[in-house]
């Protein structure tokens, strides 16, 4: 009798546990939230929150610095050497961080999906740029650059590399029919069974075209790499 009573009590306890778990699942399916703590003590939870926040600040700092350096590089390409004061750097960084925050808040409900699609779509513009640079470095100039002349609008390389710009535009446009992203899908993707081969075309076609139009430039390349000289 005692063994039977114990077994019955054991089955009742298991039934009660399963019943509670079923109620929890039903509440989750109904949209209710269960409280889940990061830890048992407030000090540990505060430390974890601080670590997460500190990591976000570090990443945002590196991103804003990289964005500022890109802007400075673009401006120096048009105006030559430039000097930026601390106040100007601060204004640039605050503007970049503010614009990024506004964009993130506006797209918070689907930010990760939209950001992923945006990054993938950027490959359309980065791929031909990489193909042209690699072809110029390894097959045209063969690792021989006049580095100081790169920032001189009236120097050896001039203000614009028109063959490179034309090939770059062609490289971007020729990928359009083969792109498959949420932002844009080209007309040839369905013919290929949904496969995105735009990056292959964006590598091969600009590389071949740039080699054909720029190979004469190899004659004007310096004998060896010219590096900037240290100012006394």
Short mmCIF file of C-alpha atoms in Angstrom, two decimals:
data_model
loop_
_atom_site.label_atom_id
_atom_site.label_comp_id
_atom_site.label_asym_id
_atom_site.label_seq_id
_atom_site.Cartn_x
_atom_site.Cartn_y
_atom_site.Cartn_z
CA UNK A 1 0.00 0.00 0.00
CA UNK A 2 2.79 2.41 0.90
CA UNK A 3 4.59 1.74 -2.41
CA UNK A 4 1.36 2.30 -4.32
CA UNK A 5 0.74 5.55 -2.43
CA UNK A 6 4.26 6.78 -3.17
CA UNK A 7 3.89 5.99 -6.86
CA UNK A 8 0.59 7.80 -7.00
CA UNK A 9 2.12 10.83 -5.27
CA UNK A 10 5.09 10.73 -7.68
CA UNK A 11 2.77 10.70 -10.72
CA UNK A 12 0.72 13.57 -9.24
CA UNK A 13 3.89 15.68 -8.80
CA UNK A 14 5.02 15.01 -12.37
CA UNK A 15 1.55 15.81 -13.66
CA UNK A 16 1.60 19.12 -11.74
CA UNK A 17 5.02 20.06 -13.19
CA UNK A 18 3.92 19.24 -16.74
CA UNK A 19 0.72 21.20 -16.20
CA UNK A 20 2.69 24.29 -15.09
CA UNK A 21 5.00 24.02 -18.11
CA UNK A 22 1.99 23.74 -20.39
CA UNK A 23 0.52 26.90 -18.87
CA UNK A 24 3.80 28.73 -19.44
CA UNK A 25 3.90 27.69 -23.10
CA UNK A 26 0.30 28.80 -23.56
CA UNK A 27 1.12 32.21 -22.08
CA UNK A 28 4.12 32.55 -24.38
CA UNK A 29 2.01 31.67 -27.43
CA UNK A 30 -0.56 34.22 -26.29
CA UNK A 31 2.10 36.95 -26.31
CA UNK A 32 2.77 37.20 -22.58
CA UNK A 33 6.35 37.78 -21.38
CA UNK A 34 8.02 35.74 -18.67
CA UNK A 35 10.49 37.55 -16.44
CA UNK A 36 14.02 36.29 -17.04
CA UNK A 37 16.78 37.78 -14.93
CA UNK A 38 20.39 38.07 -16.02
CA UNK A 39 21.52 36.82 -12.62
CA UNK A 40 20.50 36.41 -9.05
CA UNK A 41 22.09 39.63 -7.74
CA UNK A 42 21.70 43.22 -8.86
CA UNK A 43 25.46 43.90 -8.83
CA UNK A 44 26.20 41.15 -11.36
CA UNK A 45 23.35 42.27 -13.60
CA UNK A 46 24.63 45.87 -13.47
CA UNK A 47 28.12 44.66 -14.42
CA UNK A 48 26.74 42.73 -17.40
CA UNK A 49 24.71 45.73 -18.55
CA UNK A 50 27.79 47.96 -18.22
CA UNK A 51 29.88 45.53 -20.29
CA UNK A 52 27.27 45.50 -23.06
CA UNK A 53 26.98 49.30 -23.06
CA UNK A 54 30.77 49.74 -23.03
CA UNK A 55 31.10 47.40 -26.01
CA UNK A 56 28.51 49.42 -27.95
CA UNK A 57 30.33 52.68 -27.17
CA UNK A 58 33.64 51.18 -28.35
CA UNK A 59 32.16 49.99 -31.65
CA UNK A 60 30.37 53.33 -32.22
CA UNK A 61 33.63 55.20 -31.58
CA UNK A 62 35.52 53.13 -34.16
CA UNK A 63 32.70 53.52 -36.68
CA UNK A 64 32.52 57.30 -36.28
CA UNK A 65 36.32 57.58 -36.52
CA UNK A 66 36.36 55.50 -39.70
CA UNK A 67 33.55 57.59 -41.22
CA UNK A 68 35.40 60.83 -40.41
CA UNK A 69 38.61 59.53 -42.01
CA UNK A 70 36.68 58.57 -45.16
CA UNK A 71 35.20 62.08 -45.39
CA UNK A 72 38.63 63.65 -44.84
CA UNK A 73 40.12 61.43 -47.57
CA UNK A 74 37.38 62.41 -50.04
CA UNK A 75 37.83 66.13 -49.32
CA UNK A 76 41.63 65.92 -49.59
CA UNK A 77 41.24 64.21 -52.97
CA UNK A 78 39.57 67.35 -54.32
CA UNK A 79 41.45 70.04 -52.39
CA UNK A 80 44.83 68.41 -51.78
CA UNK A 81 46.32 68.61 -48.29
CA UNK A 82 43.87 69.83 -45.64
CA UNK A 83 44.11 70.62 -41.95
CA UNK A 84 41.13 69.90 -39.72
CA UNK A 85 40.77 71.59 -36.35
CA UNK A 86 39.51 69.90 -33.20
CA UNK A 87 36.20 71.76 -33.41
CA UNK A 88 35.68 70.59 -37.01
CA UNK A 89 36.50 66.99 -36.06
CA UNK A 90 34.03 67.17 -33.18
CA UNK A 91 31.28 68.56 -35.43
CA UNK A 92 31.89 65.87 -38.05
CA UNK A 93 31.80 63.05 -35.48
CA UNK A 94 28.68 64.40 -33.75
CA UNK A 95 26.94 64.75 -37.12
CA UNK A 96 27.85 61.19 -38.12
CA UNK A 97 26.73 59.71 -34.79
CA UNK A 98 23.50 61.75 -34.82
CA UNK A 99 22.60 60.72 -38.38
CA UNK A 100 23.35 57.06 -37.61
CA UNK A 101 21.21 57.18 -34.47
CA UNK A 102 18.27 58.71 -36.33
CA UNK A 103 18.47 56.06 -39.07
CA UNK A 104 18.67 53.26 -36.48
CA UNK A 105 15.64 54.59 -34.59
CA UNK A 106 13.57 55.02 -37.75
CA UNK A 107 14.26 51.45 -38.83
CA UNK A 108 14.34 49.80 -35.39
CA UNK A 109 11.49 47.36 -36.11
CA UNK A 110 13.28 45.79 -39.09
CA UNK A 111 16.76 47.26 -38.73
CA UNK A 112 18.83 44.06 -38.84
CA UNK A 113 17.11 42.72 -41.94
CA UNK A 114 17.33 46.05 -43.76
CA UNK A 115 20.95 46.55 -42.71
CA UNK A 116 21.91 43.08 -43.93
CA UNK A 117 20.28 43.74 -47.31
CA UNK A 118 22.02 47.11 -47.52
CA UNK A 119 25.46 45.59 -46.80
CA UNK A 120 24.91 42.90 -49.44
CA UNK A 121 23.80 45.53 -51.95
CA UNK A 122 26.99 47.52 -51.28
CA UNK A 123 28.97 44.62 -52.78
CA UNK A 124 27.68 45.82 -56.13
CA UNK A 125 29.79 48.95 -55.74
CA UNK A 126 32.77 47.50 -53.87
CA UNK A 127 33.40 44.52 -56.16
CA UNK A 128 34.34 46.41 -59.37
CA UNK A 129 36.34 48.91 -57.29
CA UNK A 130 38.38 46.03 -55.85
CA UNK A 131 38.83 44.45 -59.28
CA UNK A 132 40.19 47.69 -60.78
CA UNK A 133 42.57 48.35 -57.88
CA UNK A 134 43.92 44.80 -57.84
CA UNK A 135 44.42 44.79 -61.61
CA UNK A 136 46.22 48.13 -61.52
CA UNK A 137 48.44 47.12 -58.61
CA UNK A 138 49.50 43.66 -59.80
CA UNK A 139 49.25 43.81 -63.61
CA UNK A 140 49.59 47.47 -64.68
CA UNK A 141 51.98 49.25 -62.32
CA UNK A 142 53.24 45.95 -60.83
CA UNK A 143 53.50 47.32 -57.28
CA UNK A 144 55.29 50.51 -58.38
CA UNK A 145 53.44 53.61 -57.17
CA UNK A 146 54.45 57.19 -56.59
CA UNK A 147 52.69 57.45 -53.23
CA UNK A 148 53.10 61.24 -52.69
CA UNK A 149 51.67 61.90 -56.18
CA UNK A 150 48.42 60.11 -55.26
CA UNK A 151 47.32 63.16 -53.25
CA UNK A 152 48.54 65.74 -55.81
CA UNK A 153 45.78 66.77 -58.28
CA UNK A 154 48.41 68.06 -60.73
CA UNK A 155 50.89 65.26 -60.13
CA UNK A 156 51.85 62.16 -62.06
CA UNK A 157 48.37 60.60 -61.88
CA UNK A 158 46.32 63.75 -62.41
CA UNK A 159 43.03 64.69 -60.84
CA UNK A 160 40.89 61.95 -62.43
CA UNK A 161 41.59 58.47 -63.80
CA UNK A 162 38.96 58.57 -66.51
CA UNK A 163 39.56 55.03 -67.86
CA UNK A 164 39.17 53.70 -64.32
CA UNK A 165 35.98 55.72 -63.72
CA UNK A 166 34.39 54.56 -66.99
CA UNK A 167 35.25 50.91 -66.31
CA UNK A 168 33.93 51.24 -62.76
CA UNK A 169 30.56 52.57 -63.96
CA UNK A 170 30.34 49.75 -66.51
CA UNK A 171 31.24 47.24 -63.80
CA UNK A 172 28.41 48.48 -61.56
CA UNK A 173 25.79 48.59 -64.32
CA UNK A 174 26.65 45.19 -65.78
CA UNK A 175 25.90 43.54 -62.42
CA UNK A 176 22.36 44.93 -62.15
CA UNK A 177 20.57 42.15 -64.09
CA UNK A 178 22.17 39.47 -61.89
CA UNK A 179 21.70 40.96 -58.38
CA UNK A 180 19.43 39.13 -55.94
CA UNK A 181 18.74 41.08 -52.73
CA UNK A 182 15.68 42.28 -50.85
CA UNK A 183 16.40 45.84 -51.98
CA UNK A 184 16.68 44.94 -55.66
CA UNK A 185 16.40 41.80 -57.80
CA UNK A 186 17.58 41.78 -61.39
CA UNK A 187 15.62 40.30 -64.31
CA UNK A 188 18.17 37.52 -64.95
CA UNK A 189 17.97 36.03 -61.44
CA UNK A 190 14.83 34.03 -62.25
CA UNK A 191 16.52 32.60 -65.34
CA UNK A 192 19.40 31.38 -63.14
CA UNK A 193 17.16 29.72 -60.56
CA UNK A 194 17.52 32.49 -58.00
CA UNK A 195 21.33 32.36 -57.89
CA UNK A 196 23.19 35.66 -57.47
CA UNK A 197 26.28 35.67 -59.73
CA UNK A 198 26.67 39.45 -59.83
CA UNK A 199 29.88 39.39 -57.76
CA UNK A 200 31.55 37.06 -60.28
CA UNK A 201 30.67 39.36 -63.16
CA UNK A 202 31.67 42.39 -61.08
CA UNK A 203 35.13 40.90 -60.59
CA UNK A 204 35.93 39.47 -64.01
CA UNK A 205 34.48 42.03 -66.42
CA UNK A 206 35.96 45.22 -64.87
CA UNK A 207 39.32 43.49 -64.36
CA UNK A 208 39.52 42.49 -68.04
CA UNK A 209 38.27 45.85 -69.34
CA UNK A 210 40.60 47.88 -67.15
CA UNK A 211 43.60 45.80 -68.18
CA UNK A 212 42.81 46.45 -71.85
CA UNK A 213 42.35 50.22 -71.50
CA UNK A 214 45.08 50.91 -68.94
CA UNK A 215 47.98 48.66 -69.94
CA UNK A 216 49.69 51.54 -71.77
CA UNK A 217 49.94 53.30 -68.41
CA UNK A 218 52.55 50.75 -67.38
CA UNK A 219 55.10 52.70 -69.42
CA UNK A 220 54.68 55.78 -67.20
CA UNK A 221 54.95 53.89 -63.92
CA UNK A 222 58.01 54.67 -61.75
CA UNK A 223 60.92 52.27 -61.78
CA UNK A 224 60.29 51.42 -58.12
CA UNK A 225 57.88 52.33 -55.34
CA UNK A 226 58.22 56.01 -54.36
CA UNK A 227 57.46 56.56 -50.68
CA UNK A 228 56.88 59.87 -48.85
CA UNK A 229 60.03 61.42 -47.39
CA UNK A 230 60.11 62.43 -43.75
CA UNK A 231 60.11 66.20 -43.20
CA UNK A 232 62.98 67.56 -41.15
#
